Amino acid sequence: MDQSKIDALRARPVAAFDHLIDGRHVAASDGGRMEIISPIDGTVLTTVAAGTPADMEAAIASARAAFDDGRWAGQPPAARKKVLLKWADLIEVNALELAVLGVRDNGTEISMALKAEPLSAAATIRYYAEALDKIYGEIAPTPGNILGMIYKEPVGVVGAIIPWNFPLMIGAWKLGPALAVGNSVVLKPAETASLSLMRMADLALEAGLPPGVLNAVTGKGHVVGETLGLSMDVDVLVFTGSGMTGRRLMEYSARSNLKRVYLELGGKSPNIVFADAPDLDEAAKVTAAGIFRNAGQVCVAGSRLLVEDAIHDDFVAAVVKVSEAMRVGDPLRIDTQIGAVNSEAQLQANLAFVDTATREGGRVVMGGSRVLQDTGGYYMAPTIVTGVTRDATLAQKEVFGPVLGVTSFATEEEAISLANSTVFGLAGAAWTSNLSRAHHMVKSVRTGVMHINTYGGADGTVPLGGVGQSGNGSDKSLHAIEKYVNLKTAWIKL
Ligand code: NAD
């Protein structure tokens, strides 16, 4: 990565963004605009169209028409594949530009954003492009006078609602499989991270995606997101974001056409360190990265550190030491390891969690405060709170910020019981040299992803999805395709 190229891109003014509807950029029907504040310095970066319900209706109508006339679903798989591969190439060619634009909008440190955002999005689109002509239907083992065939058909119109922490990566997790199998999509980016996703949507058209197959509408969740959720013309909703919004989407479905709703929600993931971990220094390093990168705004962040009594003090000291060496600050500097918090509101919410944790008996052994306020941006010191009890707010509620709660345990059974003591089940880890214990932990911790002797970093070949109140359905891997197809049976008497 070249700092001078990043600086040159940062110096560019950012154009105003409009919706993408039916292949054209269009302003909000009432002319409304929303200011986009950069978390780097709190200044206004640009504006986006403040979508109205009518804008969203137009986008859905366009997607419906595009699906119904077969301009995409009706193309031979090889043709769809070609377009999606071209799209992936364009994302890659424009990767640095997309990454810098995204960082100016959402604050993720560029060293992480380049890989995790455009490059991961390109890899995801390519994965599903390559997969789409390898999906076969089935012939059922019926009696001889019957031919039972099972088709996998696209569902129709997919509504995709995306959060602000990794808009391109998470956007691609939905767009890749949804478009690969022939659906049309209406995309709703998050208010505080729309820009790079809107730009990525433009590149899809440049790659040859027919107009109307991908529409994108910016604006408030409770306005355009609600219209999308309540639409009678949307067949599936896919979502990543908070549990509160997830509940609303299920309600919208119930109040409208019973559309399928797939939710990727938050977590309170346990990172469990046993005294027999193979390398405690490595565990400390990965623990710090697993909670503090992207300022903790990672759904799978290892936000609960569970440490065996015997090593508690030494291990916490090691994590503090590693964390103190992490550079917090300007996310567009390549040596920054902890970028900006996404918004002033999120920063205040993070700080309130620290206050509550202390009131509930926790001890702040590192951080706990806002830093670099003179920049005008939203930065928080990596924060570690020890003595967090099983039922404490910090053990139960997702912060979605750079705050690590530490709890000690005496036995493997206690570790498992603590790990499973929240409503969530997204990710987790156990650090141990004992193979049997490792297997036991994988089986016993209720979660979608369980790491052993590492944290994070799983690639696109494996599913990511939560259990419990962390959600349902999976992103990534071939399993994600299941969300975007209907099974249709043909029962033919011979
Ligand atoms: P959010 O729920 O506030 O917003 C997510 C999206 O939903 C945004 O696009 C927003 O505009 C939209 N939205 C908000 N209200 C809506 C409504 N009434 N109807 C329809 N859409 C609406 O969440 P957020 O603050 O953007 O993201 C942070 C949360 O997402 C955290 O809780 C985090 O854990 C979770 N998350 C989960 C994963 C995962 O893979 N499981 C990944 C990233 C983030």
Coordinates of C-alpha atoms and ligand atoms in Angstrom, one line a residue:
M1 CA 0.0 0.0 0.0
D2 CA 1.3 3.4 -1.0
Q3 CA 0.6 6.3 1.4
S4 CA 1.0 8.9 -1.3
K5 CA -1.7 7.3 -3.4
I6 CA -4.0 7.2 -0.4
D7 CA -3.3 10.9 0.4
A8 CA -4.0 11.8 -3.3
L9 CA -7.3 10.1 -3.2
R10 CA -8.2 11.6 0.2
A11 CA -7.6 15.1 -1.3
R12 CA -10.3 14.5 -3.9
P13 CA -13.7 16.1 -3.3
V14 CA -16.4 13.6 -3.1
A15 CA -19.3 14.1 -5.5
A16 CA -22.9 14.0 -4.3
F17 CA -24.6 10.6 -4.7
D18 CA -28.1 9.9 -6.0
H19 CA -30.1 6.7 -6.0
L20 CA -29.5 4.1 -8.7
I21 CA -32.9 3.2 -10.1
D22 CA -33.5 1.4 -13.4
G23 CA -29.9 2.0 -14.5
R24 CA -30.1 5.8 -13.9
H25 CA -28.9 8.1 -11.1
V26 CA -32.0 9.8 -9.8
A27 CA -32.5 12.4 -7.0
A28 CA -35.0 11.9 -4.2
S29 CA -38.6 12.5 -5.3
D30 CA -38.9 15.4 -3.0
G31 CA -35.3 16.7 -3.6
G32 CA -34.2 15.8 -0.1
R33 CA -30.5 15.3 0.7
M34 CA -28.7 13.8 3.7
E35 CA -25.3 15.1 4.8
I36 CA -22.5 12.5 5.1
I37 CA -20.2 13.3 8.0
S38 CA -16.7 11.8 7.9
P39 CA -15.8 10.2 11.2
I40 CA -12.2 11.0 10.5
D41 CA -12.6 14.7 11.4
G42 CA -16.4 15.3 11.8
T43 CA -16.6 17.4 8.6
V44 CA -19.3 17.1 5.9
L45 CA -17.9 14.9 3.2
T46 CA -20.8 15.1 0.7
T47 CA -24.5 14.4 0.5
V48 CA -26.6 11.5 -0.6
A49 CA -30.3 11.4 -1.7
A50 CA -32.6 11.2 1.3
G51 CA -34.8 8.5 -0.1
T52 CA -38.6 8.7 0.2
P53 CA -41.1 5.8 0.2
A54 CA -41.9 6.7 -3.4
D55 CA -38.2 6.3 -4.4
M56 CA -38.1 2.9 -2.8
E57 CA -41.3 1.9 -4.5
A58 CA -39.8 2.9 -7.8
A59 CA -36.7 0.8 -7.2
I60 CA -38.8 -2.2 -6.2
A61 CA -41.0 -1.8 -9.3
S62 CA -37.8 -1.6 -11.5
A63 CA -36.4 -4.8 -9.9
R64 CA -39.7 -6.6 -10.3
A65 CA -40.0 -5.7 -14.0
A66 CA -36.4 -6.7 -14.6
F67 CA -37.0 -10.1 -12.9
D68 CA -40.3 -10.7 -14.7
D69 CA -39.0 -10.1 -18.2
G70 CA -36.1 -12.4 -17.7
R71 CA -33.4 -9.9 -18.8
W72 CA -31.0 -11.4 -16.2
A73 CA -32.6 -14.6 -14.9
G74 CA -33.3 -15.6 -18.5
Q75 CA -29.7 -15.2 -19.7
P76 CA -27.6 -18.4 -20.0
P77 CA -25.5 -19.0 -16.9
A78 CA -22.3 -18.5 -18.9
A79 CA -23.5 -15.0 -19.8
R80 CA -24.3 -14.1 -16.2
K81 CA -21.0 -15.5 -15.1
K82 CA -19.1 -13.3 -17.6
V83 CA -20.8 -10.1 -16.3
L84 CA -20.1 -11.0 -12.6
L85 CA -16.5 -11.8 -13.3
K86 CA -16.1 -8.5 -15.1
W87 CA -17.7 -6.8 -12.1
A88 CA -15.2 -8.5 -9.8
D89 CA -12.4 -7.3 -12.0
L90 CA -13.7 -3.7 -12.0
I91 CA -13.9 -3.8 -8.2
E92 CA -10.3 -5.0 -8.0
V93 CA -9.1 -2.4 -10.5
N94 CA -10.8 0.4 -8.5
A95 CA -10.0 -1.2 -5.1
L96 CA -7.9 1.6 -3.6
E97 CA -10.4 4.3 -4.7
L98 CA -13.3 2.3 -3.2
A99 CA -11.4 1.6 0.0
V100 CA -10.4 5.2 0.5
L101 CA -14.0 6.4 -0.2
G102 CA -15.4 3.9 2.2
V103 CA -12.9 4.8 4.9
R104 CA -13.7 8.5 4.6
D105 CA -17.3 7.5 5.1
N106 CA -17.1 4.9 7.9
G107 CA -13.7 5.2 9.5
T108 CA -12.2 1.7 9.2
E109 CA -8.4 1.7 9.2
I110 CA -7.2 1.5 5.6
S111 CA -4.8 -1.4 6.3
M112 CA -7.8 -3.5 7.1
A113 CA -10.3 -1.9 4.8
L114 CA -8.5 -2.5 1.5
K115 CA -8.4 -6.3 2.1
A116 CA -11.7 -6.6 4.0
E117 CA -13.7 -4.4 1.7
P118 CA -13.1 -4.1 -2.1
L119 CA -10.7 -7.1 -2.3
S120 CA -12.9 -9.3 -0.2
A121 CA -16.0 -8.1 -2.2
A122 CA -14.3 -8.9 -5.5
A123 CA -13.3 -12.4 -4.2
T124 CA -16.9 -13.0 -3.1
I125 CA -18.4 -11.9 -6.4
R126 CA -16.0 -14.1 -8.2
Y127 CA -16.7 -17.1 -6.0
Y128 CA -20.4 -16.9 -6.8
A129 CA -19.8 -16.2 -10.5
E130 CA -17.7 -19.3 -10.7
A131 CA -20.3 -21.3 -8.7
L132 CA -23.4 -20.3 -10.7
D133 CA -22.9 -22.8 -13.6
K134 CA -22.1 -25.7 -11.2
I135 CA -25.5 -25.7 -9.5
Y136 CA -27.6 -28.7 -10.6
G137 CA -31.2 -29.6 -10.0
E138 CA -32.0 -33.1 -8.7
I139 CA -33.9 -36.1 -9.8
A140 CA -35.8 -37.7 -6.9
P141 CA -35.8 -41.4 -6.2
T142 CA -39.5 -41.8 -7.2
P143 CA -41.3 -45.0 -8.3
G144 CA -40.5 -45.9 -11.9
N145 CA -43.6 -44.5 -13.5
I146 CA -43.0 -41.1 -12.1
L147 CA -40.2 -38.5 -12.8
G148 CA -39.7 -36.3 -9.8
M149 CA -37.5 -33.3 -10.6
I150 CA -36.4 -30.6 -8.3
Y151 CA -35.5 -27.2 -9.8
K152 CA -33.7 -24.5 -8.0
E153 CA -35.3 -21.2 -9.1
P154 CA -34.4 -17.7 -8.2
V155 CA -36.8 -16.2 -5.7
G156 CA -37.5 -13.0 -7.6
V157 CA -36.8 -9.7 -5.9
V158 CA -34.3 -9.6 -3.0
G159 CA -34.2 -6.7 -0.6
A160 CA -30.7 -6.3 0.9
I161 CA -30.2 -4.1 3.9
I162 CA -26.6 -3.5 4.8
P163 CA -24.8 -2.1 7.9
W164 CA -22.0 0.4 8.1
N165 CA -19.1 -1.5 9.5
F166 CA -18.1 -3.4 6.3
P167 CA -20.5 -2.3 3.5
L168 CA -18.6 -3.8 0.6
M169 CA -17.8 -7.1 2.2
I170 CA -21.2 -7.6 3.6
G171 CA -22.9 -6.1 0.6
A172 CA -21.1 -8.7 -1.6
W173 CA -22.0 -11.5 0.7
K174 CA -25.7 -10.8 -0.3
L175 CA -25.3 -9.5 -3.8
G176 CA -22.9 -12.3 -5.0
P177 CA -25.2 -15.3 -4.5
A178 CA -28.5 -13.3 -5.0
L179 CA -27.4 -12.1 -8.5
A180 CA -25.6 -15.3 -9.5
V181 CA -28.7 -17.3 -9.4
G182 CA -30.7 -14.7 -11.4
N183 CA -32.5 -12.6 -8.8
S184 CA -33.0 -8.8 -9.0
V185 CA -31.9 -6.9 -6.0
V186 CA -32.8 -3.7 -4.2
L187 CA -30.0 -2.5 -2.0
K188 CA -30.4 -0.3 1.0
P189 CA -27.0 0.9 2.3
A190 CA -26.5 2.2 5.9
E191 CA -27.0 5.9 6.5
T192 CA -23.4 6.3 7.6
A193 CA -21.7 4.1 5.0
S194 CA -23.4 4.4 1.7
L195 CA -20.8 5.8 -0.6
S196 CA -18.5 2.9 -1.5
L197 CA -21.5 0.6 -1.9
M198 CA -23.2 3.0 -4.3
R199 CA -20.0 3.2 -6.3
M200 CA -19.7 -0.6 -6.3
A201 CA -23.3 -0.8 -7.6
D202 CA -22.4 1.6 -10.5
L203 CA -19.5 -0.7 -11.4
A204 CA -22.0 -3.6 -11.8
L205 CA -23.8 -1.7 -14.5
E206 CA -20.4 -0.9 -16.1
A207 CA -19.7 -4.6 -16.1
G208 CA -22.9 -5.2 -18.1
L209 CA -25.5 -6.0 -15.5
P210 CA -28.8 -5.0 -17.2
P211 CA -30.5 -1.8 -15.8
G212 CA -33.1 -2.6 -13.1
V213 CA -31.4 -5.8 -12.0
L214 CA -29.6 -4.0 -9.2
N215 CA -31.2 -0.8 -7.7
A216 CA -29.8 1.0 -4.8
V217 CA -31.6 3.6 -2.6
T218 CA -30.0 5.7 0.1
G219 CA -31.8 7.2 3.0
K220 CA -33.1 6.5 6.5
G221 CA -33.8 2.9 7.6
H222 CA -37.1 3.8 9.1
V223 CA -38.2 5.4 5.9
V224 CA -36.9 3.5 2.8
G225 CA -35.9 0.4 4.8
E226 CA -39.4 0.2 6.1
T227 CA -40.9 0.5 2.6
L228 CA -38.6 -2.3 1.4
G229 CA -39.6 -4.5 4.4
L230 CA -43.3 -3.9 3.9
S231 CA -43.4 -4.3 0.1
M232 CA -45.7 -6.9 -1.4
D233 CA -43.3 -7.2 -4.3
V234 CA -40.1 -8.2 -2.4
D235 CA -39.7 -11.9 -2.0
V236 CA -36.8 -12.2 0.4
L237 CA -35.2 -9.8 2.8
V238 CA -31.6 -10.3 3.7
F239 CA -30.1 -8.2 6.5
T240 CA -27.1 -7.6 8.6
G241 CA -27.4 -5.2 11.5
S242 CA -28.8 -4.8 14.9
G243 CA -31.2 -7.1 16.7
M244 CA -33.7 -4.3 17.0
T245 CA -33.9 -3.8 13.3
G246 CA -34.0 -7.5 12.7
R247 CA -37.1 -7.8 14.8
R248 CA -38.7 -5.0 12.8
L249 CA -38.0 -6.8 9.6
M250 CA -39.8 -9.9 10.8
E251 CA -42.7 -7.8 11.8
Y252 CA -42.8 -6.1 8.3
S253 CA -42.8 -9.5 6.8
A254 CA -45.7 -10.6 9.0
R255 CA -47.7 -7.5 8.2
S256 CA -47.1 -7.8 4.4
N257 CA -46.5 -10.8 2.2
L258 CA -44.7 -13.2 4.6
K259 CA -41.5 -12.7 2.6
R260 CA -38.6 -14.8 3.9
V261 CA -36.3 -12.9 6.2
Y262 CA -32.7 -13.8 6.9
L263 CA -30.9 -12.0 9.7
E264 CA -27.2 -11.7 10.5
L265 CA -27.3 -9.9 13.9
G266 CA -24.9 -9.0 16.6
G267 CA -22.9 -11.1 19.0
K268 CA -21.1 -11.2 22.4
S269 CA -18.6 -13.7 21.3
P270 CA -16.5 -15.5 24.0
N271 CA -12.7 -15.8 23.5
I272 CA -11.7 -18.5 25.9
V273 CA -8.1 -18.8 27.0
F274 CA -7.0 -21.9 28.9
A275 CA -3.7 -22.1 30.8
D276 CA -2.6 -24.8 28.4
A277 CA -2.9 -22.6 25.3
P278 CA 0.0 -23.4 23.0
D279 CA 1.4 -19.9 22.8
L280 CA 0.0 -17.3 25.2
D281 CA 1.9 -14.4 23.5
E282 CA 0.2 -15.2 20.2
A283 CA -3.1 -15.6 22.0
A284 CA -2.6 -12.1 23.5
K285 CA -1.9 -10.6 20.1
V286 CA -4.8 -12.2 18.4
T287 CA -7.1 -11.4 21.3
A288 CA -6.3 -7.7 21.0
A289 CA -6.7 -7.7 17.2
G290 CA -9.9 -9.7 17.6
I291 CA -11.6 -7.0 19.6
F292 CA -9.9 -3.7 18.6
R293 CA -9.5 -3.8 14.8
N294 CA -12.0 -1.6 13.1
A295 CA -12.5 0.0 16.6
G296 CA -14.4 -3.1 17.7
Q297 CA -17.1 -2.6 15.0
V298 CA -17.0 -6.2 13.9
C299 CA -20.0 -8.5 14.3
V300 CA -17.8 -11.5 15.3
A301 CA -15.5 -9.4 17.6
G302 CA -14.2 -11.4 20.5
S303 CA -15.7 -9.0 23.0
R304 CA -15.8 -11.3 26.0
L305 CA -12.4 -12.6 27.2
L306 CA -12.8 -15.6 29.4
V307 CA -9.5 -16.5 31.1
E308 CA -8.5 -19.4 33.3
D309 CA -7.8 -18.2 36.9
A310 CA -4.3 -19.5 36.9
I311 CA -3.1 -17.2 34.1
H312 CA -5.6 -14.3 34.5
D313 CA -3.3 -11.6 35.7
D314 CA -0.4 -12.4 33.4
F315 CA -2.6 -12.8 30.4
V316 CA -4.5 -9.6 30.9
A317 CA -1.2 -7.8 31.4
A318 CA 0.0 -9.3 28.0
V319 CA -3.2 -8.2 26.2
V320 CA -2.8 -4.7 27.7
K321 CA 0.8 -4.5 26.5
V322 CA -0.1 -5.5 23.0
S323 CA -3.1 -3.2 22.9
E324 CA -1.0 -0.2 24.2
A325 CA 1.2 -0.6 21.1
M326 CA -1.7 -0.4 18.7
R327 CA -1.9 3.0 17.0
V328 CA -5.3 4.7 17.3
G329 CA -6.0 7.5 14.9
D330 CA -6.4 8.7 11.3
P331 CA -7.7 5.6 9.5
L332 CA -6.2 6.7 6.2
R333 CA -2.6 6.3 7.6
I334 CA -1.3 2.9 6.7
D335 CA 0.3 2.4 10.1
T336 CA -3.0 3.0 12.0
Q337 CA -4.4 -0.2 13.6
I338 CA -7.5 1.2 15.2
G339 CA -9.5 3.7 13.1
A340 CA -12.4 5.9 13.9
V341 CA -15.7 5.0 15.6
N342 CA -18.3 5.4 12.9
S343 CA -20.3 8.2 14.4
E344 CA -20.6 10.5 17.4
A345 CA -23.7 8.6 18.6
Q346 CA -21.8 5.3 18.5
L347 CA -18.9 6.8 20.4
Q348 CA -21.2 8.1 23.1
A349 CA -22.9 4.7 23.3
N350 CA -19.5 3.0 23.7
L351 CA -18.5 5.4 26.5
A352 CA -21.8 4.8 28.3
F353 CA -21.1 1.1 28.3
V354 CA -17.8 1.8 30.1
D355 CA -19.6 3.9 32.7
T356 CA -22.2 1.2 33.3
A357 CA -19.4 -1.4 33.6
T358 CA -17.7 0.5 36.3
R359 CA -20.9 1.1 38.2
E360 CA -21.5 -2.7 38.0
G361 CA -18.1 -3.4 39.6
G362 CA -15.8 -3.8 36.6
R363 CA -12.3 -2.3 36.7
V364 CA -11.1 -0.3 33.8
V365 CA -7.4 -1.5 33.4
M366 CA -6.9 0.3 30.1
G367 CA -8.5 3.1 28.1
G368 CA -12.1 4.0 28.8
S369 CA -12.1 7.4 27.2
R370 CA -12.4 9.4 24.0
V371 CA -9.1 10.4 22.4
L372 CA -7.9 12.8 19.7
Q373 CA -11.0 15.0 20.2
D374 CA -9.0 17.9 18.7
T375 CA -9.2 16.3 15.3
G376 CA -13.0 16.7 15.3
G377 CA -13.2 12.9 14.6
Y378 CA -14.6 10.1 16.7
Y379 CA -11.8 8.1 18.4
M380 CA -11.8 5.9 21.4
A381 CA -8.9 4.3 23.3
P382 CA -8.9 0.5 23.3
T383 CA -10.6 -0.3 26.5
I384 CA -10.2 -3.3 28.8
V385 CA -12.5 -3.9 31.8
T386 CA -11.7 -6.8 34.2
G387 CA -14.0 -8.3 36.9
V388 CA -17.0 -8.5 34.6
T389 CA -19.6 -10.8 36.1
R390 CA -21.7 -13.2 34.2
D391 CA -24.8 -11.0 34.3
A392 CA -23.2 -7.6 33.9
T393 CA -24.3 -5.4 31.1
L394 CA -20.9 -5.7 29.5
A395 CA -21.2 -9.5 29.5
Q396 CA -24.7 -9.5 28.0
K397 CA -25.1 -6.6 25.6
E398 CA -23.2 -6.0 22.4
V399 CA -21.2 -2.7 22.5
F400 CA -20.0 -2.8 18.9
G401 CA -17.0 -0.7 19.9
P402 CA -13.4 -1.1 21.2
V403 CA -14.4 -2.5 24.7
L404 CA -13.2 -5.8 26.0
G405 CA -14.8 -7.3 29.1
V406 CA -12.7 -9.9 31.0
T407 CA -14.1 -12.7 33.2
S408 CA -12.1 -15.4 34.9
F409 CA -13.1 -19.1 35.2
A410 CA -11.9 -22.1 37.1
T411 CA -12.9 -25.1 35.1
E412 CA -13.8 -26.1 31.6
E413 CA -17.4 -26.6 32.6
E414 CA -17.5 -23.1 34.0
A415 CA -16.0 -21.7 30.8
I416 CA -18.6 -23.4 28.7
S417 CA -21.4 -22.2 31.0
L418 CA -20.1 -18.6 30.8
A419 CA -19.7 -18.8 27.1
N420 CA -23.3 -19.9 26.6
S421 CA -24.8 -17.4 29.1
T422 CA -25.9 -14.8 26.6
V423 CA -28.8 -14.7 24.1
F424 CA -26.2 -14.6 21.2
G425 CA -24.3 -17.2 19.3
L426 CA -22.3 -15.8 16.5
A427 CA -18.6 -16.6 17.0
G428 CA -16.2 -17.8 19.7
A429 CA -12.7 -19.2 20.3
A430 CA -10.9 -21.5 22.6
W431 CA -7.1 -21.6 23.1
T432 CA -5.8 -24.9 24.2
S433 CA -3.1 -27.5 23.4
N434 CA -5.5 -30.3 24.4
L435 CA -7.1 -31.8 21.3
S436 CA -9.9 -33.5 23.2
R437 CA -10.7 -30.2 25.0
A438 CA -10.6 -28.4 21.6
H439 CA -13.2 -30.7 20.1
H440 CA -15.3 -30.5 23.2
M441 CA -15.3 -26.8 23.1
V442 CA -16.3 -26.8 19.4
K443 CA -19.2 -29.0 20.3
S444 CA -20.2 -27.3 23.5
V445 CA -20.1 -23.6 22.8
R446 CA -23.4 -22.5 21.1
T447 CA -22.2 -20.4 18.2
G448 CA -22.1 -20.2 14.4
V449 CA -18.3 -20.1 14.2
M450 CA -15.9 -21.6 16.7
H451 CA -12.2 -20.9 16.3
I452 CA -9.4 -23.0 17.9
N453 CA -6.1 -21.3 18.7
T454 CA -6.9 -18.4 16.4
Y455 CA -9.6 -15.7 16.1
G456 CA -11.3 -14.5 12.9
G457 CA -9.9 -14.8 9.4
A458 CA -12.2 -17.6 8.0
D459 CA -12.5 -17.3 4.2
G460 CA -15.4 -17.4 1.8
T461 CA -15.5 -21.2 1.6
V462 CA -17.1 -21.6 5.0
P463 CA -20.5 -20.2 6.2
L464 CA -21.0 -17.4 8.6
G465 CA -24.2 -17.3 10.5
G466 CA -25.5 -17.0 13.9
V467 CA -27.7 -19.1 16.3
G468 CA -30.0 -17.8 18.9
Q469 CA -30.5 -14.0 18.7
S470 CA -27.5 -13.7 16.5
G471 CA -29.6 -14.6 13.5
N472 CA -30.5 -17.3 11.0
G473 CA -29.3 -18.4 7.7
S474 CA -25.7 -18.1 6.5
D475 CA -23.7 -15.7 4.4
K476 CA -20.6 -17.0 2.5
S477 CA -19.9 -20.5 1.0
L478 CA -22.3 -22.4 -1.3
H479 CA -24.8 -22.6 1.6
A480 CA -25.6 -18.9 1.2
I481 CA -27.2 -19.7 -2.2
E482 CA -30.0 -21.6 -0.4
K483 CA -31.4 -18.2 0.7
Y484 CA -31.8 -17.0 -2.8
V485 CA -33.5 -20.0 -4.5
N486 CA -36.9 -21.7 -4.2
L487 CA -37.1 -25.4 -4.7
K488 CA -39.7 -26.3 -7.2
T489 CA -40.9 -29.9 -7.7
A490 CA -42.0 -31.3 -11.1
W491 CA -44.0 -34.5 -10.6
I492 CA -44.4 -36.1 -14.0
K493 CA -46.4 -39.3 -14.6
L494 CA -44.7 -41.3 -17.3
Ligands
NAD1 P1 -28.9 -1.1 12.3 O1 -29.8 -2.2 12.5 O2 -29.2 0.2 13.0 O3 -28.8 -0.7 10.7 C1 -28.5 -1.7 9.7 C2 -29.3 -1.3 8.5 O4 -30.7 -1.4 8.8 C3 -29.0 0.1 8.0 O5 -29.0 0.0 6.6 C4 -30.2 0.8 8.4 O6 -30.6 1.9 7.6 C5 -31.3 -0.2 8.3 N1 -32.5 0.1 9.2 C6 -32.5 0.7 10.3 N2 -33.8 0.8 10.8 C7 -34.6 0.2 9.9 C8 -36.0 -0.1 9.7 N3 -36.8 0.3 10.7 N4 -36.4 -0.8 8.7 C9 -35.5 -1.2 7.7 N5 -34.2 -1.0 7.8 C10 -33.7 -0.3 8.8 O7 -27.4 -1.7 12.6 P2 -26.1 -0.9 12.4 O8 -25.9 0.1 13.5 O9 -25.9 -0.4 11.0 O10 -25.0 -2.1 12.5 C11 -24.5 -2.5 13.7 C12 -25.1 -3.8 14.1 O11 -25.0 -4.8 13.1 C13 -24.4 -4.4 15.3 O12 -25.4 -4.8 16.2 C14 -23.6 -5.6 14.7 O13 -23.3 -6.6 15.6 C15 -24.5 -6.0 13.6 N6 -23.7 -6.7 12.6 C16 -23.8 -8.0 12.4 C17 -23.1 -8.7 11.4 C18 -23.2 -10.2 11.2 O14 -22.7 -10.7 10.2 N7 -24.0 -10.9 12.0 C19 -22.2 -8.0 10.7 C20 -22.0 -6.6 10.9 C21 -22.8 -6.0 11.8

